[in-house]
Amino acid sequence: GPTCSVIALKCPHIKVTIVDLNQARIDAWNSSDYNLPIYEPGLERVVRETRGRNLFFSTDVDGAIQEADLIFVSVNTPTKKSGVGAGYAADLNYVEKATRRIAQTATTSKIVVEKSTVPCRTAESMRTILEANSKPNTHFSILSNPEFLAEGTAVDDLLNPDRVLIGSLQTPLGKQACEALCEVYANWVPRERILTVGLWSSELSKLAANAMLAQRISSINALSAICEATGANIDEVAHAIGKDSRIGPKFLRASVGFGGSCFQKDILNLVYLSESLHLPEVAAYWRQVVEMNEYQKRRFTRRVVDTLFKTITGKRIAILGFAFKADTGDTRESAAITLVKHFMDERALITIYDPQVEHEQIWMDLIEVAPTYSLHQIKKQVSIAPSALEACIDAEAVIIATEWKEFALLDWQSVYEHMLKPAFVFDGRLLLDQAKLTRIGFKVSTIGRGAEIPEGIMV
């Protein structure tokens, strides 16, 4: 959605058609009130400017294939839940189905662009399927063009990308196809930011980029545990090491754990790839990034239980935020899901508030993470509030699970007055002014900050 919408915005001479088999999603893209199926800052403005001009949304997949010169394959590639590689390998079922549909439908030559995050050498499988099923005098060129977008800033990332990566076979036809896609991006991206590489390098670069970013988060989260044990401040530590030009400040913000559709999935994919290539030490190295992320969530939960006098049974806890990060409604692999599951197991009463996540999505996520609970049982322990303040009424503790700005701007004095005492706040996102909340009367626990040592005490 966002990628093709921005292409339509910047290339008014190119007709862009987004197709999906899901009629409800296409209806949402075409809705008169622009109630789009995904939330992304700036996306509605782009769609308003382009829809009906050169941007179209349709369920006519075959018609769009016939008409197109360039076909972007942007389908879901979730982690396999069963069979060989379950829990690690990417499920390429949708990629294969899309590829077969293209081969069966196309009657003229096409450039097929792999946009989904896929294992290295997936393009080879796609090419095999296309060539085996293509019609006479029909040729397919395969390109890899992975996206390097952050949810919440995707539109800005597309308008001003660090780089655009295009991988192709290093053959005359492959390079010709690569140049055709380069010309599309060159309408707004400087040529020096358009990187052209081999097909396999492009596929691996996407996995590698996400693995490296997740590694930084797990590294700073590991240091946050040391900070809490020693009395150091993870904000100060991150600021100090981020000043090193070799390291830089980005992705050094400690939290309750990373989430989203890509990081964990891509690292597990890299683990599976390494094991398949008989590189067990490499696999173990990358697996530890995910294990540290899970440890951070368990550690945070344990800190909540220990602070609330070793038990939270029957105690009301407010969870502020359910999306995996601010400025998105995406809950995939959100740390909040794991926290709620842990608190349910401890028999706490949980109230959730998030400004963007649909209630139905919250219930679906909780059913998936807690398969031994029925929805009726979940709703006995979990409720959803219409506002942050209402979520906190009669709570003994407030958890900041997502860094929405509105939580920093809350009337915390009013929150305090509506909570049971002592009133606890657990900041899992380094969002709040701890000193201010302490003055109000809260008992504040911030991730990556240990108890300060009083002046005059020798250690």
Short mmCIF file of C-alpha atoms in Angstrom, two decimals:
data_model
loop_
_atom_site.label_atom_id
_atom_site.label_comp_id
_atom_site.label_asym_id
_atom_site.label_seq_id
_atom_site.Cartn_x
_atom_site.Cartn_y
_atom_site.Cartn_z
CA GLY A 1 0.00 0.00 0.00
CA PRO A 2 2.38 2.79 1.12
CA THR A 3 5.08 1.97 -1.45
CA CYS A 4 2.82 1.92 -4.49
CA SER A 5 0.90 4.96 -3.23
CA VAL A 6 4.11 6.98 -3.07
CA ILE A 7 5.16 5.72 -6.51
CA ALA A 8 1.82 6.96 -7.85
CA LEU A 9 2.36 10.31 -6.10
CA LYS A 10 5.83 10.83 -7.51
CA CYS A 11 5.16 9.30 -10.94
CA PRO A 12 1.85 10.78 -12.16
CA HIS A 13 2.59 9.43 -15.66
CA ILE A 14 2.57 5.83 -14.38
CA LYS A 15 -0.67 3.95 -13.69
CA VAL A 16 -0.44 2.03 -10.43
CA THR A 17 -3.00 -0.66 -9.58
CA ILE A 18 -2.99 -2.37 -6.19
CA VAL A 19 -4.82 -5.70 -6.19
CA ASP A 20 -5.89 -7.96 -3.35
CA LEU A 21 -8.17 -11.00 -3.13
CA ASN A 22 -9.67 -9.57 0.06
CA GLN A 23 -12.70 -7.53 -1.00
CA ALA A 24 -13.04 -5.90 2.43
CA ARG A 25 -9.50 -4.52 2.26
CA ILE A 26 -10.01 -3.15 -1.24
CA ASP A 27 -13.29 -1.58 -0.11
CA ALA A 28 -11.41 0.11 2.73
CA TRP A 29 -8.79 1.48 0.31
CA ASN A 30 -11.65 2.80 -1.85
CA SER A 31 -13.77 4.10 1.05
CA SER A 32 -15.25 7.57 0.62
CA ASP A 33 -14.14 8.62 4.12
CA TYR A 34 -10.60 7.30 3.54
CA ASN A 35 -10.85 4.82 6.41
CA LEU A 36 -7.78 2.97 5.13
CA PRO A 37 -7.06 -0.61 6.25
CA ILE A 38 -3.70 0.39 7.76
CA TYR A 39 -2.71 3.39 9.85
CA GLU A 40 0.43 5.20 8.75
CA PRO A 41 1.07 8.92 9.29
CA GLY A 42 0.85 10.79 5.97
CA LEU A 43 -0.61 7.88 4.00
CA GLU A 44 -4.15 9.25 3.81
CA ARG A 45 -2.85 12.49 2.29
CA VAL A 46 -0.98 10.56 -0.41
CA VAL A 47 -4.02 8.37 -1.23
CA ARG A 48 -6.33 11.41 -1.36
CA GLU A 49 -4.07 13.06 -3.92
CA THR A 50 -3.59 10.04 -6.18
CA ARG A 51 -6.61 7.74 -5.93
CA GLY A 52 -8.66 7.87 -9.11
CA ARG A 53 -5.94 9.82 -10.90
CA ASN A 54 -3.25 7.18 -11.43
CA LEU A 55 -3.71 5.04 -8.31
CA PHE A 56 -6.40 2.34 -8.33
CA PHE A 57 -7.45 -0.46 -5.97
CA SER A 58 -9.09 -3.60 -7.31
CA THR A 59 -9.79 -7.30 -6.80
CA ASP A 60 -9.32 -7.94 -10.54
CA VAL A 61 -5.95 -9.65 -10.15
CA ASP A 62 -5.83 -11.18 -13.63
CA GLY A 63 -6.76 -7.92 -15.36
CA ALA A 64 -4.00 -6.07 -13.49
CA ILE A 65 -1.44 -8.74 -14.41
CA GLN A 66 -2.35 -8.53 -18.09
CA GLU A 67 -2.10 -4.75 -18.10
CA ALA A 68 1.13 -4.33 -16.12
CA ASP A 69 4.71 -4.05 -17.32
CA LEU A 70 6.12 -4.21 -13.78
CA ILE A 71 4.51 -6.52 -11.18
CA PHE A 72 5.34 -6.11 -7.50
CA VAL A 73 4.83 -9.28 -5.44
CA SER A 74 4.08 -8.01 -1.94
CA VAL A 75 2.52 -10.93 -0.09
CA ASN A 76 2.83 -12.13 3.47
CA THR A 77 5.73 -14.47 4.34
CA PRO A 78 5.00 -15.55 7.93
CA THR A 79 7.13 -17.96 9.92
CA LYS A 80 6.07 -21.58 9.32
CA LYS A 81 3.95 -23.07 12.10
CA SER A 82 4.27 -26.70 11.05
CA GLY A 83 6.38 -29.00 8.89
CA VAL A 84 10.06 -28.70 8.05
CA GLY A 85 11.56 -25.56 9.56
CA ALA A 86 8.53 -24.84 11.76
CA GLY A 87 9.16 -21.88 14.06
CA TYR A 88 12.07 -20.61 11.95
CA ALA A 89 11.66 -20.87 8.17
CA ALA A 90 9.54 -18.47 6.15
CA ASP A 91 6.29 -19.83 4.74
CA LEU A 92 6.50 -19.08 1.01
CA ASN A 93 3.09 -20.48 0.13
CA TYR A 94 1.67 -17.06 -0.80
CA VAL A 95 4.76 -16.19 -2.86
CA GLU A 96 4.40 -19.41 -4.83
CA LYS A 97 0.66 -18.89 -5.38
CA ALA A 98 1.21 -15.34 -6.60
CA THR A 99 4.02 -16.47 -8.92
CA ARG A 100 1.88 -19.25 -10.43
CA ARG A 101 -1.00 -16.79 -10.93
CA ILE A 102 1.30 -14.46 -12.85
CA ALA A 103 2.64 -17.27 -15.03
CA GLN A 104 -0.84 -18.62 -15.81
CA THR A 105 -2.31 -15.20 -16.62
CA ALA A 106 0.41 -13.21 -18.39
CA THR A 107 0.42 -13.30 -22.20
CA THR A 108 3.21 -10.73 -22.63
CA SER A 109 6.65 -10.37 -21.08
CA LYS A 110 6.80 -8.93 -17.53
CA ILE A 111 9.28 -7.72 -14.96
CA VAL A 112 8.40 -9.41 -11.67
CA VAL A 113 9.67 -7.59 -8.60
CA GLU A 114 10.09 -9.46 -5.34
CA LYS A 115 9.03 -7.00 -2.60
CA SER A 116 8.25 -9.45 0.21
CA THR A 117 11.00 -10.29 2.68
CA VAL A 118 12.15 -13.74 1.59
CA PRO A 119 14.99 -16.20 2.19
CA CYS A 120 18.06 -15.96 0.02
CA ARG A 121 17.59 -17.50 -3.45
CA THR A 122 13.78 -17.37 -3.38
CA ALA A 123 13.94 -15.56 -6.72
CA GLU A 124 15.46 -18.71 -8.20
CA SER A 125 12.34 -20.69 -7.20
CA MET A 126 10.11 -17.96 -8.62
CA ARG A 127 11.99 -18.00 -11.91
CA THR A 128 11.70 -21.80 -12.13
CA ILE A 129 7.91 -21.61 -11.65
CA LEU A 130 7.52 -18.76 -14.15
CA GLU A 131 9.62 -20.43 -16.84
CA ALA A 132 7.87 -23.80 -16.39
CA ASN A 133 4.41 -22.26 -16.78
CA SER A 134 4.96 -19.36 -19.16
CA LYS A 135 3.15 -19.06 -22.47
CA PRO A 136 5.00 -18.99 -25.83
CA ASN A 137 7.00 -15.81 -26.50
CA THR A 138 6.51 -14.66 -22.90
CA HIS A 139 9.62 -13.83 -20.88
CA PHE A 140 9.90 -12.98 -17.18
CA SER A 141 12.71 -11.01 -15.57
CA ILE A 142 13.02 -11.30 -11.78
CA LEU A 143 14.19 -8.43 -9.59
CA SER A 144 14.61 -8.14 -5.83
CA ASN A 145 13.60 -4.76 -4.39
CA PRO A 146 13.29 -5.11 -0.60
CA GLU A 147 11.76 -2.37 1.51
CA PHE A 148 13.66 -0.69 4.33
CA LEU A 149 10.76 1.05 6.02
CA ALA A 150 9.93 1.67 9.66
CA GLU A 151 6.27 1.52 10.60
CA GLY A 152 5.18 4.93 11.80
CA THR A 153 7.56 6.72 9.42
CA ALA A 154 7.01 4.62 6.27
CA VAL A 155 5.76 7.47 4.09
CA ASP A 156 8.68 9.71 5.03
CA ASP A 157 11.06 6.78 4.52
CA LEU A 158 9.67 6.30 1.02
CA LEU A 159 9.82 9.98 0.13
CA ASN A 160 13.38 10.38 1.45
CA PRO A 161 15.01 6.95 1.45
CA ASP A 162 18.55 6.28 2.70
CA ARG A 163 18.85 3.97 -0.28
CA VAL A 164 16.81 1.98 -2.76
CA LEU A 165 18.20 -1.50 -3.31
CA ILE A 166 17.57 -3.39 -6.55
CA GLY A 167 18.97 -6.84 -7.18
CA SER A 168 19.05 -8.54 -10.56
CA LEU A 169 20.69 -11.35 -12.43
CA GLN A 170 23.89 -10.04 -13.94
CA THR A 171 22.80 -10.85 -17.48
CA PRO A 172 21.92 -8.38 -20.25
CA LEU A 173 18.18 -8.99 -19.74
CA GLY A 174 18.56 -8.84 -15.97
CA LYS A 175 20.40 -5.52 -16.13
CA GLN A 176 17.86 -4.16 -18.59
CA ALA A 177 15.03 -5.00 -16.18
CA CYS A 178 17.00 -3.45 -13.33
CA GLU A 179 17.37 -0.20 -15.27
CA ALA A 180 13.62 -0.09 -15.93
CA LEU A 181 12.91 -0.13 -12.19
CA CYS A 182 15.73 2.35 -11.54
CA GLU A 183 14.00 4.79 -13.89
CA VAL A 184 10.81 4.59 -11.82
CA TYR A 185 12.58 5.49 -8.57
CA ALA A 186 14.75 8.11 -10.30
CA ASN A 187 11.63 10.29 -10.58
CA TRP A 188 12.32 11.41 -7.01
CA VAL A 189 15.31 9.47 -5.61
CA PRO A 190 18.83 10.71 -6.50
CA ARG A 191 20.65 8.16 -8.63
CA GLU A 192 23.49 7.81 -6.11
CA ARG A 193 20.99 6.45 -3.59
CA ILE A 194 19.77 3.73 -5.97
CA LEU A 195 22.02 0.73 -5.37
CA THR A 196 22.12 -2.08 -7.92
CA VAL A 197 23.50 -5.44 -6.82
CA GLY A 198 23.21 -9.14 -7.55
CA LEU A 199 19.90 -10.89 -6.90
CA TRP A 200 21.11 -13.00 -3.97
CA SER A 201 22.93 -10.09 -2.32
CA SER A 202 19.74 -8.04 -2.40
CA GLU A 203 17.68 -10.81 -0.77
CA LEU A 204 20.25 -11.38 1.97
CA SER A 205 20.75 -7.64 2.59
CA LYS A 206 17.16 -7.26 3.80
CA LEU A 207 17.50 -10.07 6.34
CA ALA A 208 20.90 -8.78 7.40
CA ALA A 209 19.66 -5.21 7.92
CA ASN A 210 16.79 -6.27 10.17
CA ALA A 211 19.01 -8.71 12.08
CA MET A 212 21.60 -5.99 12.74
CA LEU A 213 18.96 -3.52 13.94
CA ALA A 214 17.37 -6.10 16.25
CA GLN A 215 20.82 -7.03 17.52
CA ARG A 216 21.38 -3.42 18.64
CA ILE A 217 18.08 -3.41 20.54
CA SER A 218 18.87 -6.70 22.26
CA SER A 219 22.34 -5.41 23.10
CA ILE A 220 21.04 -2.26 24.79
CA ASN A 221 18.33 -4.28 26.53
CA ALA A 222 20.99 -6.64 27.89
CA LEU A 223 22.84 -3.60 29.24
CA SER A 224 19.59 -2.32 30.79
CA ALA A 225 19.54 -5.38 33.05
CA ILE A 226 23.05 -4.55 34.24
CA CYS A 227 22.01 -0.93 34.82
CA GLU A 228 19.09 -1.98 37.01
CA ALA A 229 21.40 -4.21 39.06
CA THR A 230 24.12 -1.58 39.52
CA GLY A 231 22.20 1.69 39.78
CA ALA A 232 23.42 2.95 36.41
CA ASN A 233 21.05 4.77 34.03
CA ILE A 234 20.59 3.16 30.61
CA ASP A 235 19.68 6.52 29.05
CA GLU A 236 23.03 7.94 30.12
CA VAL A 237 24.91 4.83 29.01
CA ALA A 238 23.19 4.83 25.60
CA HIS A 239 23.89 8.55 25.15
CA ALA A 240 27.56 8.06 26.01
CA ILE A 241 28.18 5.15 23.66
CA GLY A 242 26.02 6.69 20.93
CA LYS A 243 28.40 9.64 20.78
CA ASP A 244 31.01 7.27 19.38
CA SER A 245 30.84 7.91 15.62
CA ARG A 246 31.57 4.24 14.98
CA ILE A 247 28.40 3.27 16.86
CA GLY A 248 25.96 6.18 16.50
CA PRO A 249 22.82 6.83 18.55
CA LYS A 250 20.10 5.02 16.59
CA PHE A 251 18.39 1.88 17.94
CA LEU A 252 20.00 2.31 21.35
CA ARG A 253 16.79 2.92 23.28
CA ALA A 254 16.08 0.27 25.87
CA SER A 255 12.55 -1.08 26.07
CA VAL A 256 10.46 -3.99 27.19
CA GLY A 257 11.32 -5.67 23.88
CA PHE A 258 11.15 -5.25 20.11
CA GLY A 259 8.18 -6.36 18.02
CA GLY A 260 6.76 -5.86 14.56
CA SER A 261 6.32 -8.01 11.50
CA CYS A 262 9.97 -8.20 10.47
CA PHE A 263 12.62 -8.35 13.17
CA GLN A 264 11.88 -11.68 14.84
CA LYS A 265 10.67 -13.30 11.62
CA ASP A 266 13.77 -12.28 9.68
CA ILE A 267 16.21 -13.30 12.42
CA LEU A 268 14.57 -16.72 12.71
CA ASN A 269 14.76 -16.97 8.93
CA LEU A 270 18.48 -16.20 9.16
CA VAL A 271 18.86 -18.86 11.87
CA TYR A 272 17.16 -21.43 9.65
CA LEU A 273 19.28 -20.43 6.66
CA SER A 274 22.46 -20.79 8.74
CA GLU A 275 21.44 -24.23 9.98
CA SER A 276 20.55 -25.31 6.44
CA LEU A 277 24.03 -24.25 5.34
CA HIS A 278 25.58 -26.28 8.22
CA LEU A 279 26.72 -23.19 10.12
CA PRO A 280 25.53 -24.00 13.68
CA GLU A 281 27.68 -21.36 15.38
CA VAL A 282 26.25 -18.65 13.13
CA ALA A 283 22.73 -19.91 13.82
CA ALA A 284 23.33 -19.87 17.59
CA TYR A 285 24.67 -16.31 17.42
CA TRP A 286 21.55 -14.91 15.74
CA ARG A 287 19.18 -17.06 17.81
CA GLN A 288 20.51 -15.36 20.93
CA VAL A 289 19.16 -11.99 19.69
CA VAL A 290 15.62 -13.38 19.85
CA GLU A 291 16.26 -15.18 23.13
CA MET A 292 17.45 -11.92 24.72
CA ASN A 293 14.26 -10.22 23.52
CA GLU A 294 12.12 -12.89 25.19
CA TYR A 295 14.23 -12.66 28.35
CA GLN A 296 13.64 -8.90 28.51
CA LYS A 297 9.88 -9.42 28.49
CA ARG A 298 10.07 -12.12 31.19
CA ARG A 299 12.36 -9.95 33.28
CA PHE A 300 10.01 -6.98 33.04
CA THR A 301 7.05 -9.14 34.11
CA ARG A 302 8.98 -10.53 37.05
CA ARG A 303 9.92 -7.01 38.16
CA VAL A 304 6.24 -6.03 38.17
CA VAL A 305 5.26 -9.07 40.24
CA ASP A 306 8.15 -8.64 42.69
CA THR A 307 7.43 -4.94 43.17
CA LEU A 308 3.73 -5.56 43.81
CA PHE A 309 4.62 -7.58 46.92
CA LYS A 310 5.34 -10.84 45.07
CA THR A 311 1.80 -11.38 43.78
CA ILE A 312 -0.59 -9.76 41.33
CA THR A 313 -3.44 -12.24 41.73
CA GLY A 314 -6.71 -10.32 41.65
CA LYS A 315 -4.90 -6.99 41.29
CA ARG A 316 -5.94 -4.58 38.54
CA ILE A 317 -3.19 -3.59 36.12
CA ALA A 318 -3.54 -0.98 33.37
CA ILE A 319 -1.64 -1.65 30.12
CA LEU A 320 -1.17 1.57 28.16
CA GLY A 321 -0.38 0.67 24.57
CA PHE A 322 -0.88 -2.54 22.63
CA ALA A 323 0.72 -1.75 19.25
CA PHE A 324 4.33 -2.88 18.94
CA LYS A 325 5.42 0.77 18.61
CA ALA A 326 3.89 4.23 18.46
CA ASP A 327 2.28 5.69 15.32
CA THR A 328 1.03 2.36 14.03
CA GLY A 329 -1.90 0.05 14.67
CA ASP A 330 0.25 -3.03 14.01
CA THR A 331 0.35 -5.52 16.89
CA ARG A 332 2.45 -8.25 15.31
CA GLU A 333 4.94 -9.63 17.88
CA SER A 334 4.06 -6.73 20.20
CA ALA A 335 5.66 -6.99 23.64
CA ALA A 336 2.29 -6.02 25.13
CA ILE A 337 0.78 -9.33 23.97
CA THR A 338 3.38 -11.30 25.92
CA LEU A 339 2.99 -9.08 28.99
CA VAL A 340 -0.77 -9.56 29.04
CA LYS A 341 -0.35 -13.34 28.69
CA HIS A 342 2.10 -13.42 31.64
CA PHE A 343 -0.25 -11.29 33.76
CA MET A 344 -3.19 -13.54 32.85
CA ASP A 345 -1.20 -16.55 34.01
CA GLU A 346 -0.59 -14.71 37.29
CA ARG A 347 -4.41 -14.23 37.53
CA ALA A 348 -4.29 -10.45 37.42
CA LEU A 349 -7.12 -8.26 36.14
CA ILE A 350 -5.92 -6.33 33.10
CA THR A 351 -7.32 -3.23 31.41
CA ILE A 352 -5.88 -2.29 28.01
CA TYR A 353 -5.95 1.01 26.16
CA ASP A 354 -4.41 1.80 22.77
CA PRO A 355 -5.38 4.78 20.58
CA GLN A 356 -5.07 2.93 17.25
CA VAL A 357 -5.44 -0.82 17.70
CA GLU A 358 -8.92 -2.17 16.93
CA HIS A 359 -10.57 -4.03 19.81
CA GLU A 360 -11.17 -7.07 17.62
CA GLN A 361 -7.43 -7.26 16.90
CA ILE A 362 -6.64 -7.28 20.62
CA TRP A 363 -9.01 -10.19 21.23
CA MET A 364 -7.59 -12.10 18.24
CA ASP A 365 -4.02 -11.62 19.49
CA LEU A 366 -4.89 -12.79 22.99
CA ILE A 367 -6.71 -15.88 21.69
CA GLU A 368 -3.64 -16.78 19.63
CA VAL A 369 -1.12 -16.25 22.46
CA ALA A 370 -3.29 -18.06 25.02
CA PRO A 371 -4.83 -21.03 23.17
CA THR A 372 -5.78 -22.79 26.43
CA TYR A 373 -8.09 -19.88 27.29
CA SER A 374 -11.49 -19.42 25.68
CA LEU A 375 -12.49 -15.89 24.69
CA HIS A 376 -15.01 -15.98 27.54
CA GLN A 377 -12.23 -16.83 30.01
CA ILE A 378 -9.98 -14.09 28.60
CA LYS A 379 -12.72 -11.49 28.98
CA LYS A 380 -13.12 -12.44 32.64
CA GLN A 381 -9.58 -11.13 33.22
CA VAL A 382 -9.08 -8.61 30.42
CA SER A 383 -11.08 -5.52 29.48
CA ILE A 384 -10.49 -2.71 26.98
CA ALA A 385 -10.91 0.92 28.02
CA PRO A 386 -11.92 3.86 25.79
CA SER A 387 -9.23 6.15 27.23
CA ALA A 388 -5.96 5.99 29.12
CA LEU A 389 -7.45 7.63 32.21
CA GLU A 390 -10.35 5.17 32.33
CA ALA A 391 -7.93 2.26 32.00
CA CYS A 392 -6.17 3.43 35.17
CA ILE A 393 -9.25 3.74 37.41
CA ASP A 394 -8.84 1.51 40.50
CA ALA A 395 -5.60 0.06 39.12
CA GLU A 396 -2.71 -0.76 41.42
CA ALA A 397 -0.15 -0.45 38.62
CA VAL A 398 0.18 1.21 35.22
CA ILE A 399 2.41 -0.32 32.54
CA ILE A 400 3.72 1.80 29.65
CA ALA A 401 3.95 -0.81 26.89
CA THR A 402 3.92 1.49 23.82
CA GLU A 403 5.57 4.92 23.56
CA TRP A 404 2.51 6.89 22.42
CA LYS A 405 3.09 10.60 23.04
CA GLU A 406 -0.33 11.00 24.62
CA PHE A 407 0.83 8.89 27.57
CA ALA A 408 3.60 11.37 28.36
CA LEU A 409 1.02 14.19 28.21
CA LEU A 410 -1.53 12.49 30.47
CA ASP A 411 -2.85 14.32 33.52
CA TRP A 412 -0.87 12.09 35.85
CA GLN A 413 -2.18 13.89 38.92
CA SER A 414 -5.69 12.81 37.95
CA VAL A 415 -4.43 9.29 37.18
CA TYR A 416 -2.91 9.11 40.67
CA GLU A 417 -6.12 10.25 42.31
CA HIS A 418 -8.10 7.47 40.59
CA MET A 419 -5.68 4.62 41.45
CA LEU A 420 -5.38 2.46 44.55
CA LYS A 421 -2.46 3.33 46.82
CA PRO A 422 0.41 2.77 46.74
CA ALA A 423 0.17 3.58 43.03
CA PHE A 424 2.87 1.99 40.87
CA VAL A 425 4.03 2.98 37.38
CA PHE A 426 6.29 0.73 35.30
CA ASP A 427 7.77 2.58 32.34
CA GLY A 428 8.80 0.02 29.75
CA ARG A 429 9.55 2.62 27.09
CA LEU A 430 11.62 5.35 28.84
CA LEU A 431 8.76 7.73 28.09
CA LEU A 432 7.83 9.36 31.39
CA ASP A 433 9.37 12.00 33.67
CA GLN A 434 10.21 9.79 36.62
CA ALA A 435 10.99 12.68 38.98
CA LYS A 436 7.67 14.41 38.22
CA LEU A 437 5.66 11.24 38.84
CA THR A 438 7.56 10.57 42.05
CA ARG A 439 6.68 14.05 43.32
CA ILE A 440 3.00 13.32 42.63
CA GLY A 441 3.27 10.24 44.80
CA PHE A 442 3.80 7.36 42.38
CA LYS A 443 6.23 4.52 42.99
CA VAL A 444 8.01 4.56 39.64
CA SER A 445 10.05 1.76 38.12
CA THR A 446 11.77 2.62 34.83
CA ILE A 447 13.40 0.04 32.61
CA GLY A 448 17.19 0.32 32.68
CA ARG A 449 17.33 2.35 35.90
CA GLY A 450 18.24 0.85 39.24
CA ALA A 451 17.56 2.29 42.66
CA GLU A 452 19.75 5.34 43.27
CA ILE A 453 22.30 5.01 46.07
CA PRO A 454 21.66 7.66 48.72
CA GLU A 455 24.40 10.24 49.20
CA GLY A 456 26.88 9.37 51.91
CA ILE A 457 26.54 5.59 51.64
CA MET A 458 29.79 3.76 50.93
CA VAL A 459 29.76 0.91 48.45
#
